[in-house]
Short mmCIF file of C-alpha atoms in Angstrom, two decimals:
data_model
loop_
_atom_site.label_atom_id
_atom_site.label_comp_id
_atom_site.label_asym_id
_atom_site.label_seq_id
_atom_site.Cartn_x
_atom_site.Cartn_y
_atom_site.Cartn_z
CA UNK A 1 0.00 0.00 0.00
CA UNK A 2 1.01 3.62 -0.31
CA UNK A 3 3.56 5.21 2.06
CA UNK A 4 2.10 8.45 3.42
CA UNK A 5 5.47 9.90 4.53
CA UNK A 6 5.46 12.12 1.44
CA UNK A 7 1.96 13.57 1.40
CA UNK A 8 2.37 15.48 -1.85
CA UNK A 9 3.68 12.46 -3.70
CA UNK A 10 0.91 10.20 -2.47
CA UNK A 11 -2.05 12.51 -2.83
CA UNK A 12 -4.75 10.81 -4.89
CA UNK A 13 -8.30 11.14 -6.07
CA UNK A 14 -10.70 8.20 -5.78
CA UNK A 15 -13.20 7.39 -8.48
CA UNK A 16 -16.04 5.22 -7.18
CA UNK A 17 -17.80 3.05 -9.79
CA UNK A 18 -21.46 2.34 -8.99
CA UNK A 19 -24.14 2.41 -11.72
CA UNK A 20 -21.66 3.42 -14.43
CA UNK A 21 -19.59 0.33 -15.20
CA UNK A 22 -17.62 1.64 -18.16
CA UNK A 23 -14.62 3.86 -18.84
CA UNK A 24 -16.10 5.42 -21.97
CA UNK A 25 -18.38 8.47 -21.75
CA UNK A 26 -18.30 8.45 -17.95
CA UNK A 27 -18.91 11.97 -16.66
CA UNK A 28 -17.34 11.89 -13.19
CA UNK A 29 -14.46 9.65 -14.27
CA UNK A 30 -13.58 12.04 -17.10
CA UNK A 31 -13.58 14.92 -14.62
CA UNK A 32 -11.43 12.98 -12.14
CA UNK A 33 -8.80 12.22 -14.77
CA UNK A 34 -8.45 15.93 -15.57
CA UNK A 35 -8.20 17.02 -11.95
CA UNK A 36 -4.46 16.60 -11.31
CA UNK A 37 -3.99 13.83 -8.73
CA UNK A 38 -3.63 10.20 -9.82
CA UNK A 39 -7.00 8.45 -9.79
CA UNK A 40 -7.62 5.25 -7.82
CA UNK A 41 -10.61 3.46 -9.41
CA UNK A 42 -12.64 1.41 -6.92
CA UNK A 43 -15.80 -0.68 -6.76
CA UNK A 44 -17.54 -1.80 -3.58
CA UNK A 45 -19.72 -4.88 -3.36
CA UNK A 46 -21.99 -3.33 -0.74
CA UNK A 47 -22.87 -5.98 1.84
CA UNK A 48 -25.96 -4.00 2.86
CA UNK A 49 -27.26 -4.95 -0.60
CA UNK A 50 -25.62 -8.22 -1.55
CA UNK A 51 -26.22 -9.96 1.78
CA UNK A 52 -29.90 -9.98 0.78
CA UNK A 53 -29.10 -11.87 -2.44
CA UNK A 54 -28.26 -15.52 -3.12
CA UNK A 55 -24.56 -16.01 -3.92
CA UNK A 56 -25.39 -17.08 -7.48
CA UNK A 57 -27.61 -14.06 -8.23
CA UNK A 58 -27.05 -13.46 -11.97
CA UNK A 59 -26.81 -9.70 -11.45
CA UNK A 60 -23.72 -10.19 -9.29
CA UNK A 61 -22.17 -12.17 -12.12
CA UNK A 62 -23.12 -9.45 -14.60
CA UNK A 63 -21.49 -6.81 -12.40
CA UNK A 64 -18.37 -8.95 -11.92
CA UNK A 65 -17.92 -9.60 -15.65
CA UNK A 66 -18.46 -5.89 -16.39
CA UNK A 67 -15.82 -4.98 -13.81
CA UNK A 68 -13.46 -7.51 -15.36
CA UNK A 69 -13.78 -5.71 -18.72
CA UNK A 70 -12.96 -2.41 -17.00
CA UNK A 71 -9.99 -3.99 -15.23
CA UNK A 72 -8.54 -5.32 -18.49
CA UNK A 73 -8.64 -1.81 -19.93
CA UNK A 74 -7.03 -0.36 -16.79
CA UNK A 75 -4.20 -2.89 -16.97
CA UNK A 76 -3.26 -1.42 -20.35
CA UNK A 77 -2.72 1.89 -18.50
CA UNK A 78 -0.56 0.22 -15.83
CA UNK A 79 -3.38 0.41 -13.32
CA UNK A 80 -6.19 -1.83 -12.08
CA UNK A 81 -9.56 -1.76 -10.43
CA UNK A 82 -9.53 -2.05 -6.64
CA UNK A 83 -12.45 -4.24 -5.57
CA UNK A 84 -13.83 -4.21 -2.03
CA UNK A 85 -16.60 -6.09 -0.27
CA UNK A 86 -18.18 -4.55 2.80
CA UNK A 87 -20.04 -1.50 4.01
CA UNK A 88 -19.05 1.63 2.05
CA UNK A 89 -18.28 3.67 5.19
CA UNK A 90 -15.91 0.99 6.47
CA UNK A 91 -14.20 0.75 3.08
CA UNK A 92 -13.59 4.49 2.95
CA UNK A 93 -12.35 4.56 6.55
CA UNK A 94 -9.75 1.96 5.49
CA UNK A 95 -8.79 3.87 2.34
CA UNK A 96 -8.21 7.02 4.39
CA UNK A 97 -5.56 5.16 6.42
CA UNK A 98 -3.77 3.95 3.29
CA UNK A 99 -3.80 7.00 1.00
CA UNK A 100 -3.78 10.76 1.23
CA UNK A 101 -7.16 11.24 -0.41
CA UNK A 102 -7.79 14.72 -1.80
CA UNK A 103 -10.95 14.14 -3.84
CA UNK A 104 -13.76 11.63 -4.22
CA UNK A 105 -15.50 11.53 -7.60
CA UNK A 106 -18.72 9.65 -8.34
CA UNK A 107 -21.78 9.87 -10.53
CA UNK A 108 -24.99 10.72 -8.75
CA UNK A 109 -27.68 8.20 -7.84
CA UNK A 110 -31.23 9.20 -6.91
CA UNK A 111 -32.66 6.23 -4.99
CA UNK A 112 -33.36 6.68 -1.26
CA UNK A 113 -30.75 4.16 -0.09
CA UNK A 114 -28.10 5.59 -2.43
CA UNK A 115 -28.80 9.18 -1.34
CA UNK A 116 -28.32 8.29 2.33
CA UNK A 117 -25.22 6.18 1.58
CA UNK A 118 -23.64 9.01 -0.40
CA UNK A 119 -24.51 11.56 2.29
CA UNK A 120 -22.86 9.42 4.97
CA UNK A 121 -19.72 8.84 2.89
CA UNK A 122 -19.48 12.53 1.98
CA UNK A 123 -19.88 13.47 5.66
CA UNK A 124 -17.04 11.12 6.65
CA UNK A 125 -14.66 12.29 3.92
CA UNK A 126 -15.45 15.99 4.19
CA UNK A 127 -14.40 15.84 7.85
CA UNK A 128 -10.97 14.70 6.56
CA UNK A 129 -10.78 17.63 4.10
CA UNK A 130 -11.61 15.44 1.11
CA UNK A 131 -13.41 17.30 -1.67
CA UNK A 132 -16.59 15.55 -2.86
CA UNK A 133 -17.28 15.96 -6.57
CA UNK A 134 -20.30 14.32 -8.17
CA UNK A 135 -21.66 14.43 -11.71
CA UNK A 136 -24.81 13.68 -13.68
CA UNK A 137 -24.38 10.48 -15.68
CA UNK A 138 -27.21 7.92 -15.57
CA UNK A 139 -29.92 10.32 -16.77
CA UNK A 140 -30.30 12.98 -19.42
CA UNK A 141 -32.15 15.29 -17.02
CA UNK A 142 -31.96 15.17 -13.25
CA UNK A 143 -35.03 15.68 -11.03
CA UNK A 144 -34.39 19.40 -10.55
CA UNK A 145 -34.10 19.96 -14.32
CA UNK A 146 -37.65 18.94 -15.31
CA UNK A 147 -40.17 20.83 -13.19
CA UNK A 148 -43.54 22.46 -13.71
CA UNK A 149 -43.80 26.23 -13.95
CA UNK A 150 -44.63 26.42 -10.23
CA UNK A 151 -41.45 24.50 -9.34
CA UNK A 152 -43.24 21.29 -8.44
CA UNK A 153 -42.42 17.89 -9.99
CA UNK A 154 -44.60 16.38 -12.68
CA UNK A 155 -46.73 13.45 -11.55
CA UNK A 156 -48.28 12.73 -14.96
CA UNK A 157 -46.11 11.24 -17.68
CA UNK A 158 -47.39 13.00 -20.83
CA UNK A 159 -46.62 16.60 -19.75
CA UNK A 160 -43.33 15.36 -18.29
CA UNK A 161 -42.45 13.85 -21.66
CA UNK A 162 -43.46 17.04 -23.48
CA UNK A 163 -41.20 19.13 -21.24
CA UNK A 164 -38.38 16.56 -21.52
CA UNK A 165 -38.49 16.65 -25.34
CA UNK A 166 -38.66 20.46 -25.40
CA UNK A 167 -35.63 20.68 -23.15
CA UNK A 168 -33.82 18.04 -25.20
CA UNK A 169 -34.31 20.14 -28.34
CA UNK A 170 -32.24 22.91 -26.68
CA UNK A 171 -29.59 20.64 -25.17
CA UNK A 172 -26.28 19.58 -26.68
CA UNK A 173 -25.20 16.37 -24.99
CA UNK A 174 -21.53 16.23 -24.10
CA UNK A 175 -19.56 13.05 -24.72
CA UNK A 176 -17.02 12.59 -21.93
CA UNK A 177 -13.66 11.31 -23.12
CA UNK A 178 -10.64 9.74 -21.43
CA UNK A 179 -7.38 11.72 -21.76
CA UNK A 180 -4.78 10.16 -24.05
CA UNK A 181 -2.51 9.36 -21.09
CA UNK A 182 -4.98 8.89 -18.25
CA UNK A 183 -3.55 9.57 -14.82
CA UNK A 184 -4.56 6.42 -12.94
CA UNK A 185 -2.76 5.23 -9.82
CA UNK A 186 -0.06 2.78 -10.99
CA UNK A 187 -0.71 0.21 -8.29
CA UNK A 188 -2.08 -2.94 -9.98
CA UNK A 189 -3.68 -5.48 -7.67
CA UNK A 190 -5.06 -8.95 -8.49
CA UNK A 191 -8.63 -9.03 -9.74
CA UNK A 192 -10.73 -11.24 -7.40
CA UNK A 193 -12.77 -14.12 -8.75
CA UNK A 194 -16.45 -14.54 -7.96
CA UNK A 195 -15.55 -17.38 -5.58
CA UNK A 196 -12.99 -15.23 -3.76
CA UNK A 197 -15.75 -12.67 -3.25
CA UNK A 198 -18.05 -15.33 -1.79
CA UNK A 199 -20.24 -15.54 -4.89
CA UNK A 200 -21.07 -18.14 -7.50
CA UNK A 201 -21.57 -18.15 -11.24
CA UNK A 202 -25.19 -18.18 -12.40
CA UNK A 203 -26.52 -20.41 -15.17
CA UNK A 204 -28.79 -17.66 -16.47
CA UNK A 205 -27.84 -16.11 -19.80
CA UNK A 206 -26.79 -12.49 -20.22
CA UNK A 207 -28.25 -11.04 -23.40
CA UNK A 208 -26.27 -8.62 -25.55
CA UNK A 209 -27.89 -5.37 -26.54
CA UNK A 210 -29.73 -5.63 -29.87
CA UNK A 211 -29.96 -2.17 -31.39
CA UNK A 212 -31.33 -3.56 -34.66
CA UNK A 213 -34.84 -3.81 -33.17
CA UNK A 214 -35.21 -0.04 -32.75
CA UNK A 215 -36.29 0.72 -36.35
CA UNK A 216 -39.36 -1.50 -35.98
CA UNK A 217 -39.75 -1.20 -32.22
CA UNK A 218 -43.20 0.42 -32.48
CA UNK A 219 -44.49 -2.45 -34.64
CA UNK A 220 -43.00 -5.43 -32.79
CA UNK A 221 -42.60 -4.50 -29.14
CA UNK A 222 -45.98 -5.87 -28.00
CA UNK A 223 -45.56 -9.33 -29.53
CA UNK A 224 -43.53 -11.62 -27.26
CA UNK A 225 -42.90 -14.25 -29.93
CA UNK A 226 -41.14 -11.68 -32.14
CA UNK A 227 -38.63 -10.87 -29.40
CA UNK A 228 -38.56 -7.29 -30.65
CA UNK A 229 -36.96 -5.83 -27.56
CA UNK A 230 -33.41 -4.59 -27.13
CA UNK A 231 -32.27 -6.29 -23.89
CA UNK A 232 -30.83 -2.91 -22.98
CA UNK A 233 -32.29 -2.97 -19.45
CA UNK A 234 -29.39 -4.48 -17.45
CA UNK A 235 -26.87 -2.43 -19.41
CA UNK A 236 -28.65 0.81 -18.54
CA UNK A 237 -29.24 -0.34 -14.97
CA UNK A 238 -25.54 -0.97 -14.34
CA UNK A 239 -24.23 1.63 -16.76
CA UNK A 240 -22.29 -0.55 -19.16
CA UNK A 241 -23.99 1.63 -21.81
CA UNK A 242 -24.20 5.42 -21.54
CA UNK A 243 -27.72 6.78 -21.92
CA UNK A 244 -26.16 9.83 -23.61
CA UNK A 245 -24.90 7.59 -26.40
CA UNK A 246 -28.45 6.43 -27.15
CA UNK A 247 -30.59 9.55 -27.22
CA UNK A 248 -29.15 11.55 -30.17
CA UNK A 249 -29.89 8.66 -32.54
CA UNK A 250 -33.49 8.46 -31.35
CA UNK A 251 -34.62 12.08 -31.60
CA UNK A 252 -36.64 12.90 -34.73
CA UNK A 253 -35.76 9.62 -36.44
CA UNK A 254 -39.07 7.86 -37.10
CA UNK A 255 -41.83 6.14 -35.16
CA UNK A 256 -39.81 3.15 -33.98
CA UNK A 257 -37.17 5.47 -32.57
CA UNK A 258 -39.79 7.74 -31.00
CA UNK A 259 -41.45 4.87 -29.15
CA UNK A 260 -38.08 3.57 -27.96
CA UNK A 261 -37.18 7.06 -26.76
CA UNK A 262 -40.48 7.20 -24.87
CA UNK A 263 -39.39 4.14 -22.90
CA UNK A 264 -36.17 5.93 -21.89
CA UNK A 265 -38.24 8.94 -20.82
CA UNK A 266 -40.50 6.67 -18.71
CA UNK A 267 -37.31 5.47 -17.00
CA UNK A 268 -36.40 9.01 -16.02
CA UNK A 269 -39.98 9.87 -15.06
CA UNK A 270 -40.07 7.06 -12.50
CA UNK A 271 -36.63 8.08 -11.18
CA UNK A 272 -37.93 11.60 -10.64
CA UNK A 273 -41.07 10.30 -8.92
CA UNK A 274 -39.02 8.20 -6.49
CA UNK A 275 -36.67 11.10 -5.79
CA UNK A 276 -39.49 13.50 -4.89
CA UNK A 277 -41.83 10.92 -3.36
CA UNK A 278 -39.61 8.33 -1.63
CA UNK A 279 -42.63 6.96 0.26
CA UNK A 280 -43.54 5.03 -2.92
CA UNK A 281 -40.85 2.46 -2.10
CA UNK A 282 -43.23 0.98 0.47
CA UNK A 283 -46.52 2.86 0.07
CA UNK A 284 -49.14 3.65 -2.54
CA UNK A 285 -48.40 6.89 -4.38
CA UNK A 286 -52.13 7.63 -4.14
CA UNK A 287 -53.00 7.17 -0.49
CA UNK A 288 -56.71 6.99 -1.31
CA UNK A 289 -56.04 3.34 -2.22
CA UNK A 290 -54.63 2.52 1.22
CA UNK A 291 -57.98 1.03 2.23
CA UNK A 292 -57.88 -1.81 -0.31
CA UNK A 293 -58.33 -5.15 1.47
CA UNK A 294 -55.96 -7.44 -0.39
CA UNK A 295 -56.71 -11.17 -0.19
CA UNK A 296 -52.98 -12.06 -0.09
CA UNK A 297 -53.58 -15.79 -0.36
CA UNK A 298 -50.18 -17.48 -0.12
CA UNK A 299 -51.22 -20.54 -2.16
CA UNK A 300 -52.48 -18.30 -4.96
CA UNK A 301 -49.24 -16.32 -4.82
CA UNK A 302 -47.18 -19.50 -5.13
CA UNK A 303 -49.14 -20.54 -8.23
CA UNK A 304 -48.48 -17.14 -9.76
CA UNK A 305 -44.76 -17.24 -8.90
CA UNK A 306 -44.27 -20.68 -10.42
CA UNK A 307 -46.42 -20.05 -13.52
CA UNK A 308 -49.24 -22.41 -12.62
CA UNK A 309 -52.29 -20.15 -12.80
CA UNK A 310 -53.92 -21.92 -15.75
CA UNK A 311 -53.78 -18.69 -17.79
CA UNK A 312 -51.27 -19.42 -20.57
CA UNK A 313 -49.82 -15.94 -21.08
CA UNK A 314 -49.40 -15.40 -17.35
CA UNK A 315 -47.74 -18.78 -16.89
CA UNK A 316 -45.49 -18.33 -19.91
CA UNK A 317 -44.29 -14.99 -18.58
CA UNK A 318 -43.58 -16.24 -15.09
CA UNK A 319 -41.76 -19.32 -16.37
CA UNK A 320 -39.70 -17.17 -18.72
CA UNK A 321 -38.78 -14.94 -15.76
CA UNK A 322 -37.83 -17.86 -13.53
CA UNK A 323 -35.79 -19.53 -16.25
CA UNK A 324 -34.05 -16.53 -17.80
CA UNK A 325 -34.23 -13.54 -15.45
CA UNK A 326 -36.15 -11.71 -18.16
CA UNK A 327 -39.78 -11.19 -19.15
CA UNK A 328 -41.24 -9.52 -22.22
CA UNK A 329 -42.62 -6.06 -21.42
CA UNK A 330 -46.21 -6.67 -22.62
CA UNK A 331 -46.29 -9.87 -20.59
CA UNK A 332 -44.99 -8.02 -17.51
CA UNK A 333 -48.10 -5.83 -17.63
CA UNK A 334 -50.40 -8.85 -17.99
CA UNK A 335 -48.79 -10.86 -15.18
CA UNK A 336 -48.71 -7.88 -12.83
CA UNK A 337 -52.31 -6.96 -13.55
CA UNK A 338 -53.37 -10.57 -13.00
CA UNK A 339 -51.74 -10.72 -9.57
CA UNK A 340 -53.24 -7.45 -8.36
CA UNK A 341 -56.69 -7.65 -9.95
CA UNK A 342 -57.55 -11.32 -10.50
CA UNK A 343 -55.92 -12.61 -7.32
CA UNK A 344 -56.16 -9.41 -5.25
CA UNK A 345 -52.62 -9.79 -3.99
CA UNK A 346 -50.79 -6.67 -2.84
CA UNK A 347 -48.59 -5.21 -5.59
CA UNK A 348 -45.70 -5.10 -3.10
CA UNK A 349 -45.58 -8.92 -3.12
CA UNK A 350 -45.24 -8.99 -6.89
CA UNK A 351 -42.76 -6.13 -6.93
CA UNK A 352 -40.56 -7.96 -4.42
CA UNK A 353 -40.66 -11.14 -6.51
CA UNK A 354 -39.68 -9.27 -9.67
CA UNK A 355 -36.90 -7.58 -7.67
CA UNK A 356 -35.50 -11.03 -6.84
CA UNK A 357 -35.68 -12.35 -10.40
CA UNK A 358 -35.26 -9.60 -13.00
CA UNK A 359 -31.81 -9.11 -14.52
CA UNK A 360 -32.80 -5.55 -15.38
CA UNK A 361 -34.36 -4.83 -11.97
CA UNK A 362 -34.35 -1.13 -11.28
CA UNK A 363 -36.12 0.04 -8.12
CA UNK A 364 -37.83 3.13 -9.52
CA UNK A 365 -39.02 1.48 -12.76
CA UNK A 366 -40.12 -1.72 -11.02
CA UNK A 367 -42.01 0.24 -8.38
CA UNK A 368 -43.55 2.66 -10.84
CA UNK A 369 -44.71 -0.06 -13.19
CA UNK A 370 -46.15 -2.24 -10.42
CA UNK A 371 -48.11 0.69 -9.02
CA UNK A 372 -49.24 1.46 -12.56
CA UNK A 373 -50.55 -2.09 -12.92
CA UNK A 374 -52.23 -2.00 -9.51
CA UNK A 375 -53.84 1.37 -10.18
CA UNK A 376 -52.32 2.90 -7.04
CA UNK A 377 -49.49 4.92 -8.58
CA UNK A 378 -49.04 8.27 -10.24
CA UNK A 379 -50.50 8.36 -13.73
CA UNK A 380 -51.59 4.74 -13.23
CA UNK A 381 -54.02 2.70 -15.25
CA UNK A 382 -57.46 3.25 -13.66
CA UNK A 383 -58.40 0.54 -11.19
CA UNK A 384 -61.32 -0.57 -13.33
CA UNK A 385 -59.02 -1.35 -16.27
CA UNK A 386 -58.60 -5.10 -15.87
CA UNK A 387 -56.79 -7.05 -18.57
CA UNK A 388 -58.55 -10.16 -19.81
CA UNK A 389 -55.62 -12.60 -20.17
CA UNK A 390 -57.46 -14.60 -22.85
CA UNK A 391 -58.01 -11.48 -24.98
CA UNK A 392 -54.36 -10.55 -24.52
CA UNK A 393 -53.39 -13.89 -26.07
CA UNK A 394 -55.67 -13.23 -29.07
CA UNK A 395 -54.10 -9.80 -29.59
CA UNK A 396 -50.45 -10.49 -28.95
CA UNK A 397 -49.75 -14.23 -29.32
CA UNK A 398 -52.59 -15.45 -31.49
CA UNK A 399 -50.55 -18.32 -32.94
CA UNK A 400 -49.38 -19.34 -29.45
CA UNK A 401 -45.72 -19.33 -30.48
CA UNK A 402 -44.56 -17.68 -27.27
CA UNK A 403 -46.94 -19.60 -25.02
CA UNK A 404 -46.13 -23.04 -26.43
CA UNK A 405 -42.44 -22.45 -25.80
CA UNK A 406 -43.08 -22.10 -22.07
CA UNK A 407 -46.34 -24.00 -21.45
CA UNK A 408 -45.99 -27.40 -23.17
CA UNK A 409 -48.95 -28.83 -21.22
CA UNK A 410 -51.26 -26.19 -22.71
CA UNK A 411 -53.70 -28.68 -24.26
CA UNK A 412 -53.80 -31.20 -21.43
CA UNK A 413 -57.07 -31.69 -19.58
CA UNK A 414 -55.40 -30.90 -16.27
CA UNK A 415 -54.43 -27.40 -17.43
CA UNK A 416 -57.28 -25.27 -16.08
CA UNK A 417 -57.56 -21.64 -14.91
CA UNK A 418 -57.27 -21.19 -11.14
CA UNK A 419 -59.90 -18.46 -11.14
CA UNK A 420 -62.72 -17.54 -13.51
CA UNK A 421 -62.09 -14.20 -15.23
CA UNK A 422 -65.57 -12.71 -14.98
CA UNK A 423 -65.88 -13.52 -11.29
CA UNK A 424 -62.38 -12.22 -10.55
CA UNK A 425 -63.04 -9.01 -12.45
CA UNK A 426 -66.26 -8.27 -10.57
CA UNK A 427 -64.60 -9.14 -7.26
CA UNK A 428 -61.72 -6.77 -7.98
CA UNK A 429 -64.07 -3.94 -8.91
CA UNK A 430 -65.99 -4.45 -5.69
CA UNK A 431 -62.89 -4.61 -3.47
CA UNK A 432 -61.33 -1.53 -5.07
CA UNK A 433 -64.53 0.50 -4.82
CA UNK A 434 -64.97 -0.48 -1.19
CA UNK A 435 -61.34 0.28 -0.41
CA UNK A 436 -61.09 3.79 -1.86
CA UNK A 437 -60.70 6.36 0.92
CA UNK A 438 -62.63 9.57 0.36
#
């Protein structure tokens, strides 16, 4: 480790990778490399988060392989990534004893846990005269950049999108480059394996991003058998792809591009909602729905989780999720709506299950979409909008190509719906009406 006897010689900046697992077009990293002191790049496997996960969680493997790519690039500069496992405060306390840290650089995160974590770390380091320098990186516009005329946040998507697009028209996105001779700390250390970190390799596949689907995204995105989605989710979630690199090619480029861009704007909308209304992590956005008496039948929930509801599109979606860590977006809406409306199970149960399983799990998007499906969120589908799973099959998988892949017993006599649609619909309407607080 570094010898602190010569403070000037050993002064460093730390760059902390979090949701930005790339060297290219990384806002805070670019700033750090132009700041003067050598940059020590670090990543922390936060035990407050990973202790809640199984050791073979595929997202841990995705993060590890992404870090390995970064490390290979750093080795070419005579440096390496320093990997830690523990609580961030404890890691930084240790780093302060080993280096003369002058600056900490990181890209901002907007989730409640991340905001508190970053506040605590900044408080610790500021007391040691470390300068804290953060940057915008995982969004095009931060929460304070898209506000209504009265200074309040938008809670309806369409006007938010209109303002976002208007602001985008007047914004030139900067691409953040790495200097030709980047000033990283020349202190290579071995890169730990998953096993050395107490983790295991997952059998689930990691899909590469497929940009070719964007041209026809508006036509194909609702049909699960066409697989017309990009698999961009995990890469945006963990920042292996810069959102800035995507947007310029989507603006004013045709209907497929416009619809794809809308999905990116939804992502930011839900981030803004969670930032301004952190209660949504555990509570209904619209408190008037707090009186809903959920049935919360554990046997029904188990059938839903395992894809044994007797509704083919629901079962196909849940089996796809369990097998691959992924579910088609149209099918996500159908499965979520079925849990909340047909089975009257609290959306928080479904959200937690998706959080365990989805490779592209993102707290704000998962929460926002589940509350949308349940009818309890901002700009949600009205509670009386109840998908008929059979009609959804006719519209979006009429030839049963998607369903037959996941539900081979479809035509067996034993394959029967667990609940009758008409009864479940009327029951849901009654329970929601009775539960609305006036």
